[in-house]
PDB file of C-alpha atoms and ligand atoms in Angstrom:
ATOM      1  CA  MET A   1      39.371 -54.252  82.573  1.00 93.00           C
ATOM      2  CA  ASN A   2      40.540 -58.183  81.891  1.00 97.00           C
ATOM      3  CA  ILE A   3      43.773 -58.384  79.876  1.00 98.00           C
ATOM      4  CA  ILE A   4      45.946 -61.610  78.514  1.00 98.00           C
ATOM      5  CA  LEU A   5      49.346 -61.037  78.331  1.00 98.00           C
ATOM      6  CA  ILE A   6      50.854 -63.678  75.607  1.00 98.00           C
ATOM      7  CA  GLY A   7      53.993 -63.910  74.708  1.00 98.00           C
ATOM      8  CA  ALA A   8      57.003 -66.589  74.059  1.00 97.00           C
ATOM      9  CA  GLN A   9      59.243 -68.612  77.472  1.00 96.00           C
ATOM     10  CA  GLY A  10      61.449 -64.938  78.049  1.00 96.00           C
ATOM     11  CA  SER A  11      59.520 -62.519  76.123  1.00 98.00           C
ATOM     12  CA  GLY A  12      58.492 -60.554  79.595  1.00 97.00           C
ATOM     13  CA  LYS A  13      55.829 -61.478  80.290  1.00 97.00           C
ATOM     14  CA  GLY A  14      56.366 -62.035  84.444  1.00 95.00           C
ATOM     15  CA  THR A  15      58.293 -58.720  83.755  1.00 94.00           C
ATOM     16  CA  GLN A  16      56.267 -56.249  82.437  1.00 97.00           C
ATOM     17  CA  ALA A  17      52.859 -57.521  84.805  1.00 96.00           C
ATOM     18  CA  GLU A  18      54.811 -56.371  87.677  1.00 92.00           C
ATOM     19  CA  LYS A  19      54.938 -52.837  86.065  1.00 93.00           C
ATOM     20  CA  LEU A  20      51.332 -52.920  84.572  1.00 95.00           C
ATOM     21  CA  THR A  21      48.918 -54.360  87.299  1.00 92.00           C
ATOM     22  CA  SER A  22      50.037 -51.136  89.488  1.00 86.00           C
ATOM     23  CA  SER A  23      49.577 -48.639  86.518  1.00 86.00           C
ATOM     24  CA  LEU A  24      46.293 -50.305  85.748  1.00 92.00           C
ATOM     25  CA  GLY A  25      45.010 -51.233  89.060  1.00 92.00           C
ATOM     26  CA  VAL A  26      44.114 -54.896  88.074  1.00 96.00           C
ATOM     27  CA  SER A  27      45.567 -58.374  89.646  1.00 96.00           C
ATOM     28  CA  HIS A  28      48.062 -60.319  88.302  1.00 96.00           C
ATOM     29  CA  VAL A  29      47.134 -64.369  87.434  1.00 98.00           C
ATOM     30  CA  ALA A  30      50.398 -65.243  86.323  1.00 98.00           C
ATOM     31  CA  SER A  31      49.618 -69.948  86.194  1.00 98.00           C
ATOM     32  CA  GLY A  32      53.580 -70.785  86.120  1.00 96.00           C
ATOM     33  CA  ASP A  33      53.892 -68.885  89.415  1.00 96.00           C
ATOM     34  CA  MET A  34      51.292 -70.506  91.363  1.00 97.00           C
ATOM     35  CA  PHE A  35      52.090 -73.668  89.993  1.00 97.00           C
ATOM     36  CA  ARG A  36      55.568 -73.178  91.237  1.00 95.00           C
ATOM     37  CA  LYS A  37      54.386 -72.219  95.133  1.00 95.00           C
ATOM     38  CA  ALA A  38      51.888 -74.894  94.938  1.00 96.00           C
ATOM     39  CA  PHE A  39      54.954 -76.828  94.374  1.00 95.00           C
ATOM     40  CA  ASP A  40      56.981 -75.105  97.546  1.00 93.00           C
ATOM     41  CA  GLU A  41      54.078 -75.333  99.213  1.00 95.00           C
ATOM     42  CA  LYS A  42      54.112 -79.694  98.282  1.00 96.00           C
ATOM     43  CA  THR A  43      50.126 -79.690  97.993  1.00 96.00           C
ATOM     44  CA  GLU A  44      49.083 -82.734  95.337  1.00 96.00           C
ATOM     45  CA  LEU A  45      48.158 -80.105  92.589  1.00 96.00           C
ATOM     46  CA  GLY A  46      51.723 -78.907  92.722  1.00 96.00           C
ATOM     47  CA  ILE A  47      53.430 -81.849  92.736  1.00 96.00           C
ATOM     48  CA  LYS A  48      51.493 -83.103  90.454  1.00 96.00           C
ATOM     49  CA  ALA A  49      52.104 -80.312  88.184  1.00 97.00           C
ATOM     50  CA  ASN A  50      55.873 -80.285  88.635  1.00 96.00           C
ATOM     51  CA  ALA A  51      57.479 -83.023  86.516  1.00 95.00           C
ATOM     52  CA  TYR A  52      55.536 -81.411  83.508  1.00 96.00           C
ATOM     53  CA  LEU A  53      57.007 -78.259  84.679  1.00 95.00           C
ATOM     54  CA  ASP A  54      60.852 -79.685  85.139  1.00 92.00           C
ATOM     55  CA  ARG A  55      59.888 -81.385  81.876  1.00 93.00           C
ATOM     56  CA  GLY A  56      59.243 -77.897  80.055  1.00 94.00           C
ATOM     57  CA  GLU A  57      55.455 -79.454  79.197  1.00 95.00           C
ATOM     58  CA  LEU A  58      52.322 -78.310  79.389  1.00 97.00           C
ATOM     59  CA  VAL A  59      50.596 -78.776  82.391  1.00 98.00           C
ATOM     60  CA  PRO A  60      46.916 -81.166  80.919  1.00 98.00           C
ATOM     61  CA  ASP A  61      44.191 -78.454  80.506  1.00 98.00           C
ATOM     62  CA  ASP A  62      41.706 -79.882  83.425  1.00 96.00           C
ATOM     63  CA  ILE A  63      43.999 -79.031  85.844  1.00 97.00           C
ATOM     64  CA  THR A  64      45.061 -76.191  84.745  1.00 98.00           C
ATOM     65  CA  VAL A  65      41.945 -74.650  83.750  1.00 98.00           C
ATOM     66  CA  ALA A  66      40.194 -75.390  86.824  1.00 97.00           C
ATOM     67  CA  MET A  67      42.880 -73.552  88.659  1.00 98.00           C
ATOM     68  CA  VAL A  68      42.822 -70.045  86.992  1.00 98.00           C
ATOM     69  CA  LEU A  69      39.279 -70.158  86.805  1.00 97.00           C
ATOM     70  CA  SER A  70      38.815 -70.668  90.487  1.00 96.00           C
ATOM     71  CA  ARG A  71      41.891 -68.033  90.647  1.00 97.00           C
ATOM     72  CA  ILE A  72      39.674 -65.616  88.968  1.00 96.00           C
ATOM     73  CA  LYS A  73      36.406 -65.969  91.025  1.00 94.00           C
ATOM     74  CA  GLU A  74      38.651 -64.318  94.812  1.00 96.00           C
ATOM     75  CA  PRO A  75      37.427 -60.943  94.912  1.00 95.00           C
ATOM     76  CA  ASP A  76      40.553 -59.096  94.777  1.00 95.00           C
ATOM     77  CA  CYS A  77      40.111 -60.755  90.661  1.00 95.00           C
ATOM     78  CA  ALA A  78      36.627 -58.817  90.425  1.00 93.00           C
ATOM     79  CA  ASN A  79      38.097 -55.129  89.075  1.00 92.00           C
ATOM     80  CA  GLY A  80      40.226 -57.067  86.667  1.00 96.00           C
ATOM     81  CA  VAL A  81      42.822 -59.735  86.276  1.00 97.00           C
ATOM     82  CA  LEU A  82      45.788 -59.734  84.012  1.00 98.00           C
ATOM     83  CA  LEU A  83      46.646 -62.962  83.014  1.00 98.00           C
ATOM     84  CA  ASP A  84      49.889 -63.903  82.314  1.00 98.00           C
ATOM     85  CA  GLY A  85      51.276 -67.314  80.126  1.00 97.00           C
ATOM     86  CA  PHE A  86      47.194 -68.828  80.420  1.00 98.00           C
ATOM     87  CA  PRO A  87      45.357 -69.462  78.116  1.00 98.00           C
ATOM     88  CA  ARG A  88      48.168 -71.078  76.290  1.00 98.00           C
ATOM     89  CA  ASN A  89      45.596 -73.383  73.225  1.00 98.00           C
ATOM     90  CA  ILE A  90      42.920 -72.704  72.366  1.00 98.00           C
ATOM     91  CA  ALA A  91      41.013 -75.009  74.414  1.00 98.00           C
ATOM     92  CA  GLN A  92      41.990 -73.599  77.435  1.00 98.00           C
ATOM     93  CA  ALA A  93      41.200 -70.171  75.808  1.00 98.00           C
ATOM     94  CA  GLN A  94      37.414 -71.125  75.010  1.00 98.00           C
ATOM     95  CA  SER A  95      36.944 -72.501  78.926  1.00 98.00           C
ATOM     96  CA  LEU A  96      37.823 -68.753  79.728  1.00 98.00           C
ATOM     97  CA  ASP A  97      35.311 -67.475  77.953  1.00 97.00           C
ATOM     98  CA  GLU A  98      33.046 -69.449  79.267  1.00 97.00           C
ATOM     99  CA  GLY A  99      34.312 -69.438  83.206  1.00 96.00           C
ATOM    100  CA  LEU A 100      34.122 -65.080  82.895  1.00 96.00           C
ATOM    101  CA  LYS A 101      30.720 -65.349  80.930  1.00 95.00           C
ATOM    102  CA  GLU A 102      29.370 -67.149  83.524  1.00 91.00           C
ATOM    103  CA  THR A 103      30.769 -64.228  86.214  1.00 89.00           C
ATOM    104  CA  GLY A 104      28.706 -61.483  83.754  1.00 93.00           C
ATOM    105  CA  ARG A 105      32.511 -60.976  82.392  1.00 96.00           C
ATOM    106  CA  GLN A 106      34.876 -60.726  79.013  1.00 97.00           C
ATOM    107  CA  ILE A 107      38.326 -60.322  77.852  1.00 98.00           C
ATOM    108  CA  ASP A 108      39.040 -56.881  76.680  1.00 97.00           C
ATOM    109  CA  VAL A 109      42.116 -56.736  75.508  1.00 98.00           C
ATOM    110  CA  VAL A 110      44.941 -59.056  74.448  1.00 98.00           C
ATOM    111  CA  ILE A 111      48.488 -58.198  74.488  1.00 98.00           C
ATOM    112  CA  TYR A 112      50.886 -59.977  72.552  1.00 98.00           C
ATOM    113  CA  LEU A 113      55.235 -59.534  73.056  1.00 98.00           C
ATOM    114  CA  ASP A 114      57.090 -60.362  69.949  1.00 98.00           C
ATOM    115  CA  VAL A 115      60.541 -61.387  70.470  1.00 98.00           C
ATOM    116  CA  PRO A 116      63.103 -63.166  68.724  1.00 96.00           C
ATOM    117  CA  ARG A 117      64.020 -66.456  69.548  1.00 93.00           C
ATOM    118  CA  GLU A 118      67.469 -65.616  69.613  1.00 93.00           C
ATOM    119  CA  GLU A 119      66.912 -62.973  72.454  1.00 96.00           C
ATOM    120  CA  LEU A 120      64.769 -65.360  73.931  1.00 96.00           C
ATOM    121  CA  LEU A 121      67.154 -68.147  74.989  1.00 94.00           C
ATOM    122  CA  LYS A 122      69.556 -65.427  76.592  1.00 93.00           C
ATOM    123  CA  ARG A 123      67.040 -64.095  78.631  1.00 95.00           C
ATOM    124  CA  LEU A 124      66.723 -67.471  80.022  1.00 94.00           C
ATOM    125  CA  SER A 125      69.823 -68.517  80.046  1.00 93.00           C
ATOM    126  CA  GLY A 126      70.271 -64.862  82.494  1.00 94.00           C
ATOM    127  CA  ARG A 127      67.191 -64.965  84.342  1.00 95.00           C
ATOM    128  CA  PHE A 128      67.358 -65.601  88.158  1.00 96.00           C
ATOM    129  CA  ILE A 129      63.933 -65.193  90.603  1.00 95.00           C
ATOM    130  CA  CYS A 130      63.481 -64.608  93.880  1.00 96.00           C
ATOM    131  CA  ARG A 131      62.170 -67.581  96.148  1.00 94.00           C
ATOM    132  CA  ALA A 132      59.475 -65.158  98.258  1.00 94.00           C
ATOM    133  CA  ASN A 133      57.696 -63.455  95.119  1.00 93.00           C
ATOM    134  CA  GLN A 134      58.635 -64.967  92.233  1.00 92.00           C
ATOM    135  CA  HIS A 135      60.581 -61.234  91.821  1.00 94.00           C
ATOM    136  CA  VAL A 136      61.958 -61.637  88.305  1.00 94.00           C
ATOM    137  CA  TYR A 137      65.947 -60.268  87.796  1.00 96.00           C
ATOM    138  CA  ASN A 138      68.954 -61.002  85.405  1.00 95.00           C
ATOM    139  CA  LEU A 139      72.011 -61.330  85.403  1.00 93.00           C
ATOM    140  CA  TYR A 140      73.092 -58.874  81.674  1.00 92.00           C
ATOM    141  CA  ALA A 141      70.164 -56.235  81.593  1.00 91.00           C
ATOM    142  CA  ASN A 142      68.068 -56.127  84.794  1.00 93.00           C
ATOM    143  CA  PRO A 143      71.009 -57.125  87.793  1.00 96.00           C
ATOM    144  CA  PRO A 144      70.082 -57.082  91.503  1.00 97.00           C
ATOM    145  CA  LYS A 145      71.552 -54.673  93.254  1.00 97.00           C
ATOM    146  CA  VAL A 146      73.516 -57.214  95.588  1.00 97.00           C
ATOM    147  CA  ALA A 147      74.473 -60.463  93.928  1.00 95.00           C
ATOM    148  CA  GLY A 148      72.197 -63.303  94.735  1.00 97.00           C
ATOM    149  CA  VAL A 149      69.582 -61.461  96.635  1.00 98.00           C
ATOM    150  CA  CYS A 150      66.204 -60.070  95.895  1.00 97.00           C
ATOM    151  CA  ASP A 151      66.151 -56.173  95.855  1.00 97.00           C
ATOM    152  CA  LEU A 152      62.520 -56.415  96.870  1.00 96.00           C
ATOM    153  CA  ASP A 153      62.003 -58.752  99.835  1.00 97.00           C
ATOM    154  CA  GLY A 154      65.884 -59.745 100.759  1.00 97.00           C
ATOM    155  CA  SER A 155      64.769 -63.493  99.525  1.00 97.00           C
ATOM    156  CA  GLU A 156      67.030 -65.781  97.374  1.00 97.00           C
ATOM    157  CA  LEU A 157      67.684 -65.952  93.897  1.00 97.00           C
ATOM    158  CA  TYR A 158      67.329 -69.181  92.417  1.00 95.00           C
ATOM    159  CA  GLN A 159      67.532 -70.115  88.314  1.00 94.00           C
ATOM    160  CA  ARG A 160      64.406 -72.183  87.489  1.00 93.00           C
ATOM    161  CA  SER A 161      65.006 -76.003  86.331  1.00 89.00           C
ATOM    162  CA  ASP A 162      63.038 -75.349  83.343  1.00 92.00           C
ATOM    163  CA  ASP A 163      65.943 -72.164  82.126  1.00 92.00           C
ATOM    164  CA  ARG A 164      68.195 -75.319  81.419  1.00 86.00           C
ATOM    165  CA  GLY A 165      68.972 -77.966  79.012  1.00 85.00           C
ATOM    166  CA  GLU A 166      66.454 -79.282  76.918  1.00 90.00           C
ATOM    167  CA  ALA A 167      63.060 -77.815  78.876  1.00 92.00           C
ATOM    168  CA  VAL A 168      63.986 -74.270  77.375  1.00 93.00           C
ATOM    169  CA  GLN A 169      63.675 -75.572  73.775  1.00 93.00           C
ATOM    170  CA  ILE A 170      60.290 -77.512  74.378  1.00 94.00           C
ATOM    171  CA  ARG A 171      58.746 -74.966  75.785  1.00 94.00           C
ATOM    172  CA  LEU A 172      59.652 -72.470  72.885  1.00 96.00           C
ATOM    173  CA  ASP A 173      58.383 -75.028  70.000  1.00 96.00           C
ATOM    174  CA  ILE A 174      55.424 -75.526  72.136  1.00 96.00           C
ATOM    175  CA  PHE A 175      54.455 -71.487  72.013  1.00 97.00           C
ATOM    176  CA  PHE A 176      55.291 -71.322  68.599  1.00 97.00           C
ATOM    177  CA  ASN A 177      53.825 -74.765  67.262  1.00 97.00           C
ATOM    178  CA  GLU A 178      50.782 -73.910  69.520  1.00 97.00           C
ATOM    179  CA  THR A 179      50.209 -70.951  71.903  1.00 97.00           C
ATOM    180  CA  ILE A 180      50.712 -68.934  68.794  1.00 97.00           C
ATOM    181  CA  GLN A 181      47.427 -69.819  67.406  1.00 98.00           C
ATOM    182  CA  LEU A 182      45.566 -67.853  69.879  1.00 98.00           C
ATOM    183  CA  LEU A 183      46.966 -64.634  67.671  1.00 98.00           C
ATOM    184  CA  ASP A 184      44.198 -65.389  65.379  1.00 98.00           C
ATOM    185  CA  TYR A 185      41.440 -66.558  67.832  1.00 98.00           C
ATOM    186  CA  TYR A 186      42.107 -63.380  69.619  1.00 98.00           C
ATOM    187  CA  GLY A 187      42.855 -61.240  66.022  1.00 97.00           C
ATOM    188  CA  SER A 188      39.272 -62.508  64.491  1.00 98.00           C
ATOM    189  CA  GLN A 189      37.876 -60.659  67.610  1.00 97.00           C
ATOM    190  CA  GLN A 190      39.715 -57.615  67.203  1.00 96.00           C
ATOM    191  CA  LYS A 191      40.911 -57.591  70.787  1.00 97.00           C
ATOM    192  CA  LEU A 192      44.565 -58.284  69.835  1.00 98.00           C
ATOM    193  CA  ILE A 193      47.448 -55.666  70.050  1.00 97.00           C
ATOM    194  CA  GLU A 194      51.051 -56.271  69.373  1.00 98.00           C
ATOM    195  CA  VAL A 195      53.960 -54.831  70.795  1.00 98.00           C
ATOM    196  CA  ASN A 196      57.379 -55.046  70.009  1.00 98.00           C
ATOM    197  CA  GLY A 197      59.315 -57.019  73.278  1.00 98.00           C
ATOM    198  CA  ASN A 198      62.614 -56.344  72.298  1.00 98.00           C
ATOM    199  CA  GLN A 199      63.546 -53.056  73.705  1.00 97.00           C
ATOM    200  CA  ASP A 200      64.610 -52.438  76.960  1.00 95.00           C
ATOM    201  CA  ILE A 201      62.398 -53.319  80.052  1.00 95.00           C
ATOM    202  CA  ASP A 202      60.766 -49.406  80.396  1.00 96.00           C
ATOM    203  CA  GLN A 203      60.531 -48.372  76.417  1.00 98.00           C
ATOM    204  CA  VAL A 204      58.356 -51.903  76.658  1.00 98.00           C
ATOM    205  CA  HIS A 205      56.472 -50.948  79.486  1.00 97.00           C
ATOM    206  CA  THR A 206      55.729 -47.116  77.959  1.00 97.00           C
ATOM    207  CA  ALA A 207      54.727 -48.996  74.468  1.00 98.00           C
ATOM    208  CA  ILE A 208      52.102 -50.980  76.133  1.00 97.00           C
ATOM    209  CA  LEU A 209      50.581 -48.414  77.497  1.00 96.00           C
ATOM    210  CA  SER A 210      50.656 -46.040  74.508  1.00 97.00           C
ATOM    211  CA  GLN A 211      49.468 -48.760  72.318  1.00 97.00           C
ATOM    212  CA  LEU A 212      46.334 -49.573  75.006  1.00 96.00           C
ATOM    213  CA  ASN A 213      45.143 -46.068  75.217  1.00 95.00           C
ATOM    214  CA  ALA A 214      44.932 -45.816  71.768  1.00 96.00           C
ATOM    215  CA  PHE A 215      43.447 -49.653  71.942  1.00 96.00           C
ATOM    216  CA  LYS A 216      40.595 -47.621  74.105  1.00 93.00           C
ATOM    217  CA  GLN A 217      40.305 -44.523  72.059  1.00 93.00           C
ATOM    218  CA  ARG A 218      39.305 -46.944  68.844  1.00 90.00           C
ATOM    219  CA  LYS A 219      37.263 -48.547  70.916  1.00 88.00           C
ATOM    220  CA  ASN A 220      35.284 -45.880  72.564  1.00 87.00           C
ATOM    221  CA  LYS A 221      34.573 -44.206  69.155  1.00 85.00           C
ATOM    222  CA  GLY A 222      34.019 -47.449  67.371  1.00 74.00           C
TER     223      GLY A 222
HETATM  224  P1  AP5 B 301      55.496 -69.695  82.901  1.00 97.03           P
HETATM  225  O1  AP5 B 301      56.287 -69.944  84.252  1.00 97.03           O
HETATM  226  O2  AP5 B 301      54.684 -68.992  82.733  1.00 97.03           O
HETATM  227  O3  AP5 B 301      57.206 -69.900  82.289  1.00 97.03           O
HETATM  228  P2  AP5 B 301      56.677 -69.216  80.529  1.00 97.03           P
HETATM  229  O4  AP5 B 301      55.725 -69.056  79.740  1.00 97.03           O
HETATM  230  O5  AP5 B 301      57.825 -70.397  80.199  1.00 97.03           O
HETATM  231  O6  AP5 B 301      57.179 -68.134  80.109  1.00 97.03           O
HETATM  232  P3  AP5 B 301      58.478 -67.324  81.413  1.00 97.03           P
HETATM  233  O7  AP5 B 301      58.249 -66.825  82.791  1.00 97.03           O
HETATM  234  O8  AP5 B 301      59.639 -68.318  81.373  1.00 97.03           O
HETATM  235  O9  AP5 B 301      58.764 -66.010  80.727  1.00 97.03           O
HETATM  236  P4  AP5 B 301      57.806 -64.341  80.799  1.00 97.03           P
HETATM  237  O10 AP5 B 301      57.031 -64.123  79.506  1.00 97.03           O
HETATM  238  O11 AP5 B 301      57.211 -64.402  81.921  1.00 97.03           O
HETATM  239  O12 AP5 B 301      59.644 -63.858  81.157  1.00 97.03           O
HETATM  240  P5  AP5 B 301      60.521 -62.740  82.431  1.00 97.03           P
HETATM  241  O13 AP5 B 301      59.499 -61.794  82.149  1.00 97.03           O
HETATM  242  O14 AP5 B 301      60.527 -64.185  83.004  1.00 97.03           O
HETATM  243  O15 AP5 B 301      55.322 -71.088  82.899  1.00 97.03           O
HETATM  244  C1  AP5 B 301      56.382 -72.364  83.657  1.00 97.03           C
HETATM  245  C2  AP5 B 301      55.606 -73.643  83.020  1.00 97.03           C
HETATM  246  O16 AP5 B 301      54.270 -73.834  83.705  1.00 97.03           O
HETATM  247  C3  AP5 B 301      55.216 -74.051  81.930  1.00 97.03           C
HETATM  248  O17 AP5 B 301      56.632 -74.424  80.836  1.00 97.03           O
HETATM  249  C4  AP5 B 301      53.877 -75.486  82.042  1.00 97.03           C
HETATM  250  O18 AP5 B 301      54.466 -76.446  82.646  1.00 97.03           O
HETATM  251  C5  AP5 B 301      53.435 -74.609  83.094  1.00 97.03           C
HETATM  252  N1  AP5 B 301      52.557 -73.948  82.683  1.00 97.03           N
HETATM  253  C6  AP5 B 301      52.052 -71.991  82.695  1.00 97.03           C
HETATM  254  N2  AP5 B 301      50.927 -72.107  82.292  1.00 97.03           N
HETATM  255  C7  AP5 B 301      49.823 -73.307  81.718  1.00 97.03           C
HETATM  256  C8  AP5 B 301      49.177 -73.219  80.775  1.00 97.03           C
HETATM  257  N3  AP5 B 301      48.458 -72.266  81.168  1.00 97.03           N
HETATM  258  N4  AP5 B 301      48.672 -74.585  80.548  1.00 97.03           N
HETATM  259  C9  AP5 B 301      49.787 -75.656  80.793  1.00 97.03           C
HETATM  260  N5  AP5 B 301      51.230 -75.711  81.758  1.00 97.03           N
HETATM  261  C10 AP5 B 301      50.821 -73.946  82.132  1.00 97.03           C
HETATM  262  O19 AP5 B 301      61.601 -62.749  81.573  1.00 97.03           O
HETATM  263  C11 AP5 B 301      62.524 -63.267  81.111  1.00 97.03           C
HETATM  264  C12 AP5 B 301      64.026 -62.745  81.806  1.00 97.03           C
HETATM  265  O20 AP5 B 301      64.219 -61.954  80.621  1.00 97.03           O
HETATM  266  C13 AP5 B 301      64.069 -62.208  83.028  1.00 97.03           C
HETATM  267  O21 AP5 B 301      65.038 -62.760  83.275  1.00 97.03           O
HETATM  268  C14 AP5 B 301      63.712 -61.025  82.513  1.00 97.03           C
HETATM  269  O22 AP5 B 301      64.948 -59.927  83.965  1.00 97.03           O
HETATM  270  C15 AP5 B 301      64.574 -60.326  81.773  1.00 97.03           C
HETATM  271  N6  AP5 B 301      63.821 -59.658  80.437  1.00 97.03           N
HETATM  272  C16 AP5 B 301      62.505 -59.362  80.727  1.00 97.03           C
HETATM  273  N7  AP5 B 301      62.263 -58.409  79.322  1.00 97.03           N
HETATM  274  C17 AP5 B 301      63.049 -57.859  79.046  1.00 97.03           C
HETATM  275  C18 AP5 B 301      63.847 -56.902  78.549  1.00 97.03           C
HETATM  276  N8  AP5 B 301      63.010 -55.880  77.590  1.00 97.03           N
HETATM  277  N9  AP5 B 301      64.894 -56.582  78.040  1.00 97.03           N
HETATM  278  C19 AP5 B 301      66.048 -57.568  78.849  1.00 97.03           C
HETATM  279  N10 AP5 B 301      65.987 -58.347  79.450  1.00 97.03           N
HETATM  280  C20 AP5 B 301      64.800 -59.027  79.608  1.00 97.03           C
HETATM  281 MG1   MG B 302      57.319 -65.847  83.941  1.00 97.03          MG
END
């Protein structure tokens, strides 16, 4: 099964993806995580992309599409992927459709995490991620057991540069002006599930699983 998680910055895509990949047996492909890892490794792609990330802008489509399509052709993605942060506009969605078609696959379902803007700002201001694997924490909703240290791998926690200052508003504006158009794109293909992301983390996870099951049943009948 190939799934897309769509949601504004701070809506909980990364948080829910960590839980869903193990329950669904699919690989987590997160474009933002890939860019941050490439920057940590000081690759050419990572250094080029980082200027866009810091400003809160989208990395150009040609760079992003090539990176994600090459990742989803790797063997561990053959049983299905959970795409987090990709696609973010119609052009990326069309390139994704074409890329999947080449390997006889398609997007099966798209999950939209709906969260109001004021809640997004609060979550981003309290977010910390870990250096080693980008596990996600929140000072208010999901704190680590030991301050500043990842529960899962013991690495240092840090605040993303794009969670501060002007970049936050730029990122949210891009989502609500541009990425949101994907809801019509996938809605018209009857692939869209809308989930209330403004509940606690476990409630959102349960809601996603139950709406996914209902979606599969409707598809099997239909
Ligand atoms: P990316 O890393 O994808 O960032 P984003 O889209 O801005 O999304 P976030 O990671 O901020 O939010 P999230 O939904 O994952 O929330 P999280 O689970 O962490 O992209 C970064 C940059 O890379 C982009 O700006 C762009 O430059 C570039 N890029 C990436 N993809 C691209 C593309 N396709 N095209 C072009 N450029 C691209 O949760 C947030 C916080 O809330 C956490 O602290 C968490 O603990 C907490 N939380 C989560 N759920 C809940 C809950 N239910 N209740 C309370 N708190 C919660
Ligand atoms: Mg994320």
